[in-house]
Each structure stands twice: as C-alpha cells, then as structure tokens.
mmCIF file of C-alpha atoms and ligand atoms in Angstrom:
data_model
loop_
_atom_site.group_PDB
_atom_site.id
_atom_site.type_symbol
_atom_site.label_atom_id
_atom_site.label_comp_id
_atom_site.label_asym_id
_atom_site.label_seq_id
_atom_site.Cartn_x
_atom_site.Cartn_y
_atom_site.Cartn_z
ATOM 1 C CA UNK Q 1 -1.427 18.109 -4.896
ATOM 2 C CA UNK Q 2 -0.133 14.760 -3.933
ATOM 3 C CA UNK Q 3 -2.460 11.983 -5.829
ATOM 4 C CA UNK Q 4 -2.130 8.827 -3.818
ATOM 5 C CA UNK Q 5 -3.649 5.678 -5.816
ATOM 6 C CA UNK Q 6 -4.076 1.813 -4.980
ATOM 7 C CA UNK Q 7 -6.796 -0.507 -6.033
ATOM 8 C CA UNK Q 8 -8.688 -0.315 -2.557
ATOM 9 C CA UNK Q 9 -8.453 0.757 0.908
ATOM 10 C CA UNK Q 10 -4.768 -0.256 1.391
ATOM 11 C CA UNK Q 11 -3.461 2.955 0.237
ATOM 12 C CA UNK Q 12 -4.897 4.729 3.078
ATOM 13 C CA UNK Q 13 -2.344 3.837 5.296
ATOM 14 C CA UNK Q 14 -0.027 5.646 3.150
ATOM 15 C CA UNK Q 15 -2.655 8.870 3.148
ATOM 16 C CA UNK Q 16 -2.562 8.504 7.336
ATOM 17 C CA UNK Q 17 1.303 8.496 7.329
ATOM 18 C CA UNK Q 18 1.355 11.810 4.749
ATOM 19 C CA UNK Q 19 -0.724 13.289 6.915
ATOM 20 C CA UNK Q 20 0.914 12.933 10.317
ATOM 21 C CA UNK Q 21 4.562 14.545 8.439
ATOM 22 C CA UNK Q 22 2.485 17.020 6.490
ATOM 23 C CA UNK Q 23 -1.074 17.855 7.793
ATOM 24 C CA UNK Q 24 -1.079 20.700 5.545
ATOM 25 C CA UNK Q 25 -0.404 18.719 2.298
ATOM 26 C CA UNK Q 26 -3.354 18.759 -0.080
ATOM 27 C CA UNK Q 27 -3.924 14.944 -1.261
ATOM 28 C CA UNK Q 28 -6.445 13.119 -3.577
ATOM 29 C CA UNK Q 29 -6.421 9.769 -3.016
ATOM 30 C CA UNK Q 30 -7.936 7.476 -5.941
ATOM 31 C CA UNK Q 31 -9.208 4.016 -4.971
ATOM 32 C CA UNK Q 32 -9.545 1.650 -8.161
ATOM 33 C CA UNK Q 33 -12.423 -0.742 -6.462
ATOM 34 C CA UNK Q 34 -13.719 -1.648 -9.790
ATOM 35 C CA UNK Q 35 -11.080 -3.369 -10.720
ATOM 36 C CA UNK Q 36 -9.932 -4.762 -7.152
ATOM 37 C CA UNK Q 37 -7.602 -6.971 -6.569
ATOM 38 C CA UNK Q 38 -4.913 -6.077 -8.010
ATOM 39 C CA UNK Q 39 -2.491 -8.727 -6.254
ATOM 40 C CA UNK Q 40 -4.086 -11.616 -8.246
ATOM 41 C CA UNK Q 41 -3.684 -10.493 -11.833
ATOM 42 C CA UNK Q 42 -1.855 -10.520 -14.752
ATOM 43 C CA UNK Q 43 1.361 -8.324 -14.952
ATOM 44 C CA UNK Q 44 0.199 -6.671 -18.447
ATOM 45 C CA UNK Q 45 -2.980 -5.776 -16.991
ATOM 46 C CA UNK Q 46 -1.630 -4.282 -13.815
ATOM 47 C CA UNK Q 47 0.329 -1.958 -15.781
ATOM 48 C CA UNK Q 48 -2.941 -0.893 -17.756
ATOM 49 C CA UNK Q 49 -5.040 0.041 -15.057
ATOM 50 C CA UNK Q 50 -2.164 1.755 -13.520
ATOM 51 C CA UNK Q 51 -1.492 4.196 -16.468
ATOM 52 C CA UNK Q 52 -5.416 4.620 -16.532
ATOM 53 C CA UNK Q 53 -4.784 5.913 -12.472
ATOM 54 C CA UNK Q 54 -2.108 7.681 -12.860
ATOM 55 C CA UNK Q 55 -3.673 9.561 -16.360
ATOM 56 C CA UNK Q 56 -6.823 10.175 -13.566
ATOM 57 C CA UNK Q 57 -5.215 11.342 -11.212
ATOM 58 C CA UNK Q 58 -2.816 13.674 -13.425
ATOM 59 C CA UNK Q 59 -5.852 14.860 -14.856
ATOM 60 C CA UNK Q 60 -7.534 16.070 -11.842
ATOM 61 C CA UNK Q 61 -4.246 18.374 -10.847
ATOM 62 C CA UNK Q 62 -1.601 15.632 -8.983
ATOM 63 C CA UNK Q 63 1.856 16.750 -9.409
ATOM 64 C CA UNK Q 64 3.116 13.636 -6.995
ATOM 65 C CA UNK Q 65 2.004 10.065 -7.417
ATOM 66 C CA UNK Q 66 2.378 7.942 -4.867
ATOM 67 C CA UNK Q 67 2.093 4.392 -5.743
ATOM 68 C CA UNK Q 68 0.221 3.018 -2.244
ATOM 69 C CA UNK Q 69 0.410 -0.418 -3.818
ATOM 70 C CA UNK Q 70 3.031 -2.903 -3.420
ATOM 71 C CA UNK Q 71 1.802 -5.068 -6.732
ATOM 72 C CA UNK Q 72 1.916 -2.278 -9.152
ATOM 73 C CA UNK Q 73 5.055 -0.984 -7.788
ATOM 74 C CA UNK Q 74 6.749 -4.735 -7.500
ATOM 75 C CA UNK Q 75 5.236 -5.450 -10.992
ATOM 76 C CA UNK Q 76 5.434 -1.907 -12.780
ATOM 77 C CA UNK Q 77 7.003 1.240 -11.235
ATOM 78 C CA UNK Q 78 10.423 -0.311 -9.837
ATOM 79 C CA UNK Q 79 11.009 -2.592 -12.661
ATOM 80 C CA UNK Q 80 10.659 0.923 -14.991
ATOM 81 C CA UNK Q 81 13.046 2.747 -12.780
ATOM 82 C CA UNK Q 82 15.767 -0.063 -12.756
ATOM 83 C CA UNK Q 83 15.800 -0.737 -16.204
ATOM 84 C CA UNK Q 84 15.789 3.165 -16.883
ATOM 85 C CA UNK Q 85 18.189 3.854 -13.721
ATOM 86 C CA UNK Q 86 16.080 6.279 -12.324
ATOM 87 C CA UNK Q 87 16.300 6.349 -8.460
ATOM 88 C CA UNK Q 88 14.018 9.104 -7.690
ATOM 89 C CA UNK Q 89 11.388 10.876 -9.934
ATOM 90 C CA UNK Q 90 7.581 12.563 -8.849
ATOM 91 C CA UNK Q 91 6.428 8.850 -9.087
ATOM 92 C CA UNK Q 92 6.999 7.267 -5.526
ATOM 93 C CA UNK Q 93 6.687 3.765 -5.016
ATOM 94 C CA UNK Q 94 6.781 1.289 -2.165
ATOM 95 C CA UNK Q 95 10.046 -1.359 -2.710
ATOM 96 C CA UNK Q 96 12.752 0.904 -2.437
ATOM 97 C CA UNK Q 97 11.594 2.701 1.075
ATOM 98 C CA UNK Q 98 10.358 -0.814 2.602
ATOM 99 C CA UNK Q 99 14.028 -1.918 1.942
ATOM 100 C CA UNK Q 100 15.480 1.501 3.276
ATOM 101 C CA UNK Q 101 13.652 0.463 6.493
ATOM 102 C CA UNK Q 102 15.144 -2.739 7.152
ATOM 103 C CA UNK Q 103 18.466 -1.503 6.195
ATOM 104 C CA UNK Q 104 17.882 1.564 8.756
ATOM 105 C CA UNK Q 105 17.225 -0.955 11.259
ATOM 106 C CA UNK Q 106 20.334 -2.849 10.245
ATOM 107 C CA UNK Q 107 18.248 -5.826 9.534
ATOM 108 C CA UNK Q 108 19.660 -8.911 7.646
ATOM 109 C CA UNK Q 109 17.537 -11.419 7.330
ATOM 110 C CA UNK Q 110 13.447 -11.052 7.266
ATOM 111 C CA UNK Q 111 10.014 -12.698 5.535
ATOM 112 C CA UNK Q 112 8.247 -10.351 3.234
ATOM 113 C CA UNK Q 113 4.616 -10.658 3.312
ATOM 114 C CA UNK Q 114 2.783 -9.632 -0.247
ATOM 115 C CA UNK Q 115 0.199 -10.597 -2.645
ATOM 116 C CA UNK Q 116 1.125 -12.857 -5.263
ATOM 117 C CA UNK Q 117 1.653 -9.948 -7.781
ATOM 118 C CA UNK Q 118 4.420 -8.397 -6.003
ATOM 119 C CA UNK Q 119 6.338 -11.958 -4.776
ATOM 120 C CA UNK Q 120 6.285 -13.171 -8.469
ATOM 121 C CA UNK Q 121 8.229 -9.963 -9.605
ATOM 122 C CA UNK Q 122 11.211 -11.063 -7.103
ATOM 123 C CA UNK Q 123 12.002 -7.109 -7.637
ATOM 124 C CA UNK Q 124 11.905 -7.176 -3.801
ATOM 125 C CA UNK Q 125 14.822 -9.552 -3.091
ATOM 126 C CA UNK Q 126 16.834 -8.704 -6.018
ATOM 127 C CA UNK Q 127 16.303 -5.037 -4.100
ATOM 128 C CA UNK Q 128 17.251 -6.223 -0.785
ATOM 129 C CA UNK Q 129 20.196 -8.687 -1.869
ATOM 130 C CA UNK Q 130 21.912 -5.704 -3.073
ATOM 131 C CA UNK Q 131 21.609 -3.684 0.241
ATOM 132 C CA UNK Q 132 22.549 -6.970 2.137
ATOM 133 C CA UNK Q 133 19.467 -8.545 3.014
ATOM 134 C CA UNK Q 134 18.175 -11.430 2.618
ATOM 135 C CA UNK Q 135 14.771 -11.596 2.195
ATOM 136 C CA UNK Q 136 12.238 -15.037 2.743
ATOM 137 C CA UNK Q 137 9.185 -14.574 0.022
ATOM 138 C CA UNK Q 138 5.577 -15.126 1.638
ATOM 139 C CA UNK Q 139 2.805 -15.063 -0.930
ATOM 140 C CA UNK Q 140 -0.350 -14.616 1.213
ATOM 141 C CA UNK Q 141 -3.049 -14.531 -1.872
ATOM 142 C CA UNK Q 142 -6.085 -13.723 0.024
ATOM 143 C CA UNK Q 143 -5.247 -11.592 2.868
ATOM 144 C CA UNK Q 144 -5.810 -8.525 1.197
ATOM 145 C CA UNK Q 145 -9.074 -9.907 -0.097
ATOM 146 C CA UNK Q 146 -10.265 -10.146 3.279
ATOM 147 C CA UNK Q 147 -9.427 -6.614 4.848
ATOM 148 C CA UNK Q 148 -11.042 -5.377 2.261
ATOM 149 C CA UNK Q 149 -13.956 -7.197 2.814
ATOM 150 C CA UNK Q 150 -13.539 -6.541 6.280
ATOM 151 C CA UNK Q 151 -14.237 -10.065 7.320
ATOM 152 C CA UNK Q 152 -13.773 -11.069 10.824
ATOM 153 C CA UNK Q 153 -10.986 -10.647 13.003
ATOM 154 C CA UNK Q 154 -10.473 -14.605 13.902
ATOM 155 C CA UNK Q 155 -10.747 -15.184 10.018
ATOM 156 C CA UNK Q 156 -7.526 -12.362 9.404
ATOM 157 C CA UNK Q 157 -5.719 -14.004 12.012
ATOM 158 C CA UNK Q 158 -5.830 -17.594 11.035
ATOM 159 C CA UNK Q 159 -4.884 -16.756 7.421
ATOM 160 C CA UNK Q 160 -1.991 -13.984 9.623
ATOM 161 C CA UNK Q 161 -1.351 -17.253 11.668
ATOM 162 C CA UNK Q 162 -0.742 -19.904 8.742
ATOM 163 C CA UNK Q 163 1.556 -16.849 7.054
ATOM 164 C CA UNK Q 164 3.355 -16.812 10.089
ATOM 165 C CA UNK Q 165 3.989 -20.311 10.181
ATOM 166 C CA UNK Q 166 6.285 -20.153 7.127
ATOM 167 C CA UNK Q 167 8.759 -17.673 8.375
ATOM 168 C CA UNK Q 168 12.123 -19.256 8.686
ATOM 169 C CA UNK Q 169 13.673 -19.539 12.064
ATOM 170 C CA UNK Q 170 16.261 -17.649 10.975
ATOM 171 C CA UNK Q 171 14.455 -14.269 10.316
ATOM 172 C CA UNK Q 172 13.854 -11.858 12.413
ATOM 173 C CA UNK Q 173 11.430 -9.142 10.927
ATOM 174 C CA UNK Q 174 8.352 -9.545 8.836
ATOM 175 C CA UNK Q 175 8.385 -6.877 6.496
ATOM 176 C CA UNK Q 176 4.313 -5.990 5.187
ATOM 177 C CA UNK Q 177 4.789 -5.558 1.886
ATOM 178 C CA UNK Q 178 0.850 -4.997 0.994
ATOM 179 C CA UNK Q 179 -0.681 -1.699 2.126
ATOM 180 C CA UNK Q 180 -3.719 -3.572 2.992
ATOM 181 C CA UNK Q 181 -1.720 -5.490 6.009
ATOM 182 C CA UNK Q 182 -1.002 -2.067 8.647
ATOM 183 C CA UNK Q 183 -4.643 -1.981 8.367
ATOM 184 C CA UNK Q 184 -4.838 -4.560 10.946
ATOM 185 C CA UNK Q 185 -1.751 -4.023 12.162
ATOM 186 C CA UNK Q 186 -3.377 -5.497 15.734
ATOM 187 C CA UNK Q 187 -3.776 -8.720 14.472
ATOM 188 C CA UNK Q 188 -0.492 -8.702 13.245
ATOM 189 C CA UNK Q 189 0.931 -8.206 16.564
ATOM 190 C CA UNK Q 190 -1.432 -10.282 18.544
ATOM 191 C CA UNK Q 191 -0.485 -12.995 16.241
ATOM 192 C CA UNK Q 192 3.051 -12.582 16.353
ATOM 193 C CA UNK Q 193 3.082 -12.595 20.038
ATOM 194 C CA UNK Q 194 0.967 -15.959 19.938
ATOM 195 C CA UNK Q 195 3.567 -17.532 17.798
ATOM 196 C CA UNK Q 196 6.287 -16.957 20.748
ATOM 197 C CA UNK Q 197 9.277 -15.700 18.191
ATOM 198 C CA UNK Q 198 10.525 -12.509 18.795
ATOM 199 C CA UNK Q 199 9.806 -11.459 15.509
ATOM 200 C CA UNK Q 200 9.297 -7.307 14.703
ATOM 201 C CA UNK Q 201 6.657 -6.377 12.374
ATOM 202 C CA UNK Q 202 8.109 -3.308 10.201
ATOM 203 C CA UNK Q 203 5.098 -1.141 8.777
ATOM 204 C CA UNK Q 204 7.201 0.679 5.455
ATOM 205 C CA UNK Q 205 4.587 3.132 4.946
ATOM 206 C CA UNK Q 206 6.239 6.008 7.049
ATOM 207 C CA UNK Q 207 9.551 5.983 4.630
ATOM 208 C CA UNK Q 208 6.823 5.936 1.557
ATOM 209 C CA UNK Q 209 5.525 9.117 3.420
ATOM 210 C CA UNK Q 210 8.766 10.529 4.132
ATOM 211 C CA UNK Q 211 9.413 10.311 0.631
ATOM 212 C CA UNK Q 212 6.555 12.066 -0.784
ATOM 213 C CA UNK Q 213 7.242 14.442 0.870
ATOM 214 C CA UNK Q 214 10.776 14.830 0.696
ATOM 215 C CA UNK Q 215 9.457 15.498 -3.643
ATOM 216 C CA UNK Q 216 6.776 17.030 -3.037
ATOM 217 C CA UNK Q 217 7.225 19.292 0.000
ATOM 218 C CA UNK Q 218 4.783 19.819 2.790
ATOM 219 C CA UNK Q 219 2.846 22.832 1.469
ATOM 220 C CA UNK Q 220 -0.770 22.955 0.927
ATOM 221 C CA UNK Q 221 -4.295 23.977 2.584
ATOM 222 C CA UNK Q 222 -5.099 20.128 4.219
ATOM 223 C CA UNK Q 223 -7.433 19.153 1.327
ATOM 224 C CA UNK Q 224 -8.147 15.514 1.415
ATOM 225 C CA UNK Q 225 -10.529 14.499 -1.278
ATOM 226 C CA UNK Q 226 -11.195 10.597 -2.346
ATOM 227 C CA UNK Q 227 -12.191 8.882 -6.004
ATOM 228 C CA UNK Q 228 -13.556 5.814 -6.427
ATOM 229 C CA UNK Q 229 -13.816 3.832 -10.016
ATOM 230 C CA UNK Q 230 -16.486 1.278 -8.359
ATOM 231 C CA UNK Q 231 -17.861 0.349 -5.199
ATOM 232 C CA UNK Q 232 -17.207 2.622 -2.127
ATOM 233 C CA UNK Q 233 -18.494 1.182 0.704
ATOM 234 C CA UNK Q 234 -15.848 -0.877 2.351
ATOM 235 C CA UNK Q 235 -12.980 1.694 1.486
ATOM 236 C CA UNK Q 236 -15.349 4.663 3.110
ATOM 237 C CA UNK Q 237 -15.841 2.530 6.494
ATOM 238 C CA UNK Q 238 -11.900 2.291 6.203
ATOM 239 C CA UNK Q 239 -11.074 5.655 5.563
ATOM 240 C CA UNK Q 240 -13.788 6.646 8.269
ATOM 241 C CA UNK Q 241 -11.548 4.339 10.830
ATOM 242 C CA UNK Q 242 -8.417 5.022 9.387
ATOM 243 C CA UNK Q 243 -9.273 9.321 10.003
ATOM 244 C CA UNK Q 244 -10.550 7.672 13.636
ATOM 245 C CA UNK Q 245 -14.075 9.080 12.411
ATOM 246 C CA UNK Q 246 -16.303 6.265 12.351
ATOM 247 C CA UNK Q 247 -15.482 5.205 16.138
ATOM 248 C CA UNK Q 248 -16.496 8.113 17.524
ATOM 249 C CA UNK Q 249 -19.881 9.256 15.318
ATOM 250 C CA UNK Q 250 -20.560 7.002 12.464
ATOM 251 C CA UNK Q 251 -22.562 9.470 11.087
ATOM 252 C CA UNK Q 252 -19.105 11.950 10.200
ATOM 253 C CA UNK Q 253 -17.754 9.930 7.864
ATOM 254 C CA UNK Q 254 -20.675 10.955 5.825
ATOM 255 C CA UNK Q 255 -18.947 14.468 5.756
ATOM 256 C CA UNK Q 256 -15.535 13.649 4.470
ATOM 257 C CA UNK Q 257 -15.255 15.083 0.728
ATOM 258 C CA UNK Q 258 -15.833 12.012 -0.942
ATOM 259 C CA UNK Q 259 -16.106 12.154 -5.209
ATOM 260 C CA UNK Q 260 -17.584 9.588 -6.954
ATOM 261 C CA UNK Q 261 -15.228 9.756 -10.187
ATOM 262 C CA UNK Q 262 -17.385 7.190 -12.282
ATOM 263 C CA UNK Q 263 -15.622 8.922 -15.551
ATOM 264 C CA UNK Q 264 -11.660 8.525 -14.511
ATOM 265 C CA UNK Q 265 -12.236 5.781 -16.699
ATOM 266 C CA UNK Q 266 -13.435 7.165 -19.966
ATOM 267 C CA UNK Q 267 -10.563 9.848 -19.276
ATOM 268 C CA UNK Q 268 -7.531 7.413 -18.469
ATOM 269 C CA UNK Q 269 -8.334 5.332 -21.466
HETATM 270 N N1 DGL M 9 -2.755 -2.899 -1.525
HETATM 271 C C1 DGL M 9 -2.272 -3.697 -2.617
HETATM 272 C C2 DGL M 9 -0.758 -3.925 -2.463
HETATM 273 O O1 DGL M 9 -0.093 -3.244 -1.704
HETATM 274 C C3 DGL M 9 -2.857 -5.087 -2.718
HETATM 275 C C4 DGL M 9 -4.300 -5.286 -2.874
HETATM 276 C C5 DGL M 9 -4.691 -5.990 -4.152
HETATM 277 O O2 DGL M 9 -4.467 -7.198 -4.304
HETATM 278 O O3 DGL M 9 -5.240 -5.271 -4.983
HETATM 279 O O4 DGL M 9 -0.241 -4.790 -3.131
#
C-alpha cells in the first residue's frame, strides 16, 4: 500500500495524480488536520509530527510514503537525504521531482511559490542551482490557509494576485511548490492571464506520482481509504471534488471509505 500523508487536503492532489498512472494502486492517504498548518511552524516540530505520520501510516500496512507536503519535505525529508546522500529510498518527497520538471522543460529561470516552512529551508534553490536553475523564492504564508478553509474565490485570487506581483520579469515559470496550490489551479491561471506575462504555471505533482510509482509499482485492488488526526470536514468536501464526487451528488461523498483514526496519535508517539 502506498500511504500518502500531508497536514490537510493538499496532498490530495498527489492521491489524484497516483491514481490517473495507477488506478489499481491501493493508497491510504493520512490527513494531519489537527495539527494544520504545517507551513507556519517551527522546523523541530515539523519533523515530530512527521515521524508521528509516517509511524501511522507504517503501522496501518504502507510500504511507500509519499511525502504530499512541500514543508516537511523542504524542512525534513530532503535535508535527510542530502546529508545522508540518499537519492532514492521508499520515502518520496516533493523537491527533487518539482526540480526534475523544470529541468524537463529546460527551464532556467522561475518563482517558486511555498509556505514559509519550505522557502526558509532554501533546500529548493540550493536543489535547483545545481541542475542550472535559478530559482526566485515567494513565501505566500496564508494561501494554503485559505484553500483549506475554502474561502472565496476573489479572496484566493487577490492573495494569487499580490504573489504574482513579485515574480521577477525575468522568470518565466511559477513553480507551486505547496500541494494546497493545484487545488485551485483555475485561479492560478485566470490570474496569470490577468497579469498579461506569459508566465507557465508547472503543477510538480505528476513527477511526485511518477515516482511513487516508479518504487512502488502499480499493483493493487484500487483501495483508497483516508485518516484524519482532527477535523474532517473541509478535507472530505475536497477529496469529494478532487474524486469529481461532490459536483455531481453531494450525497456520494458520504460513501467514500473514510476512517476516523483518532488513535494514530497515541500509536505514532
Ligand atoms: N500542503 C502543505 C505543503 O505542501 C502546506 C500546508 C500547510 O501549511 O500545512 O507545504
């Protein structure tokens, strides 16, 4: 089983792109919403309540991790594998793909969009510099707040808009480096075709995917099953639009195999 964990609904955007390679791939995905946001806090205490996920998630039969976050992977997951010089293990995380899509695209100069978390580490540019790129650091604190509050659209776009606004003339892709951001990945492009750059938005969550699954391998029955540490609400109505569910009967997202895992905390500890 591939056990998928971020500390809300980003992550799901990772789950969607797993699924489209490998519909067959069985998947847990673990949602942290008590402790959400990650972005915001302290590196120390990232890494905490990411060996608490991980322990959770190992504990209820992953094999795979995929990191779905860009803050614990900026702040605790790359830094590991540099320092130990790993460059692949069952432990996927989001820097190194993101960067293998620019390069793939042959990109050289683009404005990384993340929480605070994940610009602080600078693992991203130090990452990119070495393939080549250079890479303009945008710390947009509250957007990820706000999806997963699922706030209005004009209020996303006018925190998208004032982001946008700091990208130097000079670059030419905007690289979403939060797993929140694809989730409203139309105000991204409304925005960016307001702004009247010809700028391209690069989603990285299809080379995360690609990467799981490269580990992992595409085998499995098509379970999908969620755990949440806290509140569920918001990341149910995104998984129930995410799955294209909720659009067409709200009342079917009620049957997705949802588990309350109010205990993966007692057990990761
Ligand atoms: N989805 C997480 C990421 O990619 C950010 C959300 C948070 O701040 O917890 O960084």
């Amino acid at each position: 089983m591939i056990g998928v964990f971020d500390s809300g609904s980003g992550g799901l955007t990772v789950v969607r792109a797993i699924q489209k390679i490998a519909p067959q791939a069985d998947i847990l995905y673990l949602a942290d919403t008590a402790n959400f946001p990650y972005g915001s806090k302290e590196n120390e205490e990232i890494k905490r309540l990411t060996l608490r996920a991980v322990a959770c998630l190992r504990a209820e039969g992953a094999t795979t991790i995929v990191v779905a976050c860009n803050s614990v992977s900026a702040t605790v997951i790359r830094p590991m594998m540099e320092w130990l010089g790993v460059r692949q293990c069952d432990v996927i995380e989001m820097v190194g793909p993101a960067v293998e899509s620019l390069s793939r695209r042959g990109v050289k100069d683009a404005a990384l969009m993340a929480t605070s978390a994940t610009i602080r580490s600078g693992i991203y540019t130090a990452v990119a510099r070495r393939r080549g790129i250079m890479l303009r650091e945008i710390a947009v604190p509250t957007l990820a707040g706000l999806i997963e509050r699922d706030v209005s659209v004009q209020e996303i776009a006018s925190v998208i808009r004032h982001a946008l606004g700091k990208v130097p003339c000079s670059s030419s892709h905007i690289l979403l480096g939060c797993t929140h951001y694809p989730l409203v990945m139309e105000i991204w492009l409304s925005a960016v075709k307001a702004c009247g750059r010809p700028l391209t938005v690069i989603d990285p969550v299809v080379a995360v995917a690609e990467d799981a699954i490269r580990v992992h391998g595409a085998q499995g029955s098509g379970v999908l099953r969620f755990v949440f540490t806290g509140p569920s609400e918001t990341v149910l109505h995104h998984a129930g639009d995410a799955f294209g569910l909720v659009n067409e009967n709200p009342e079917s997202v009620a049957k997705l195999p949802f588990v309350i895992a109010s205990d993966c905390k007692e057990r990761g500890d």
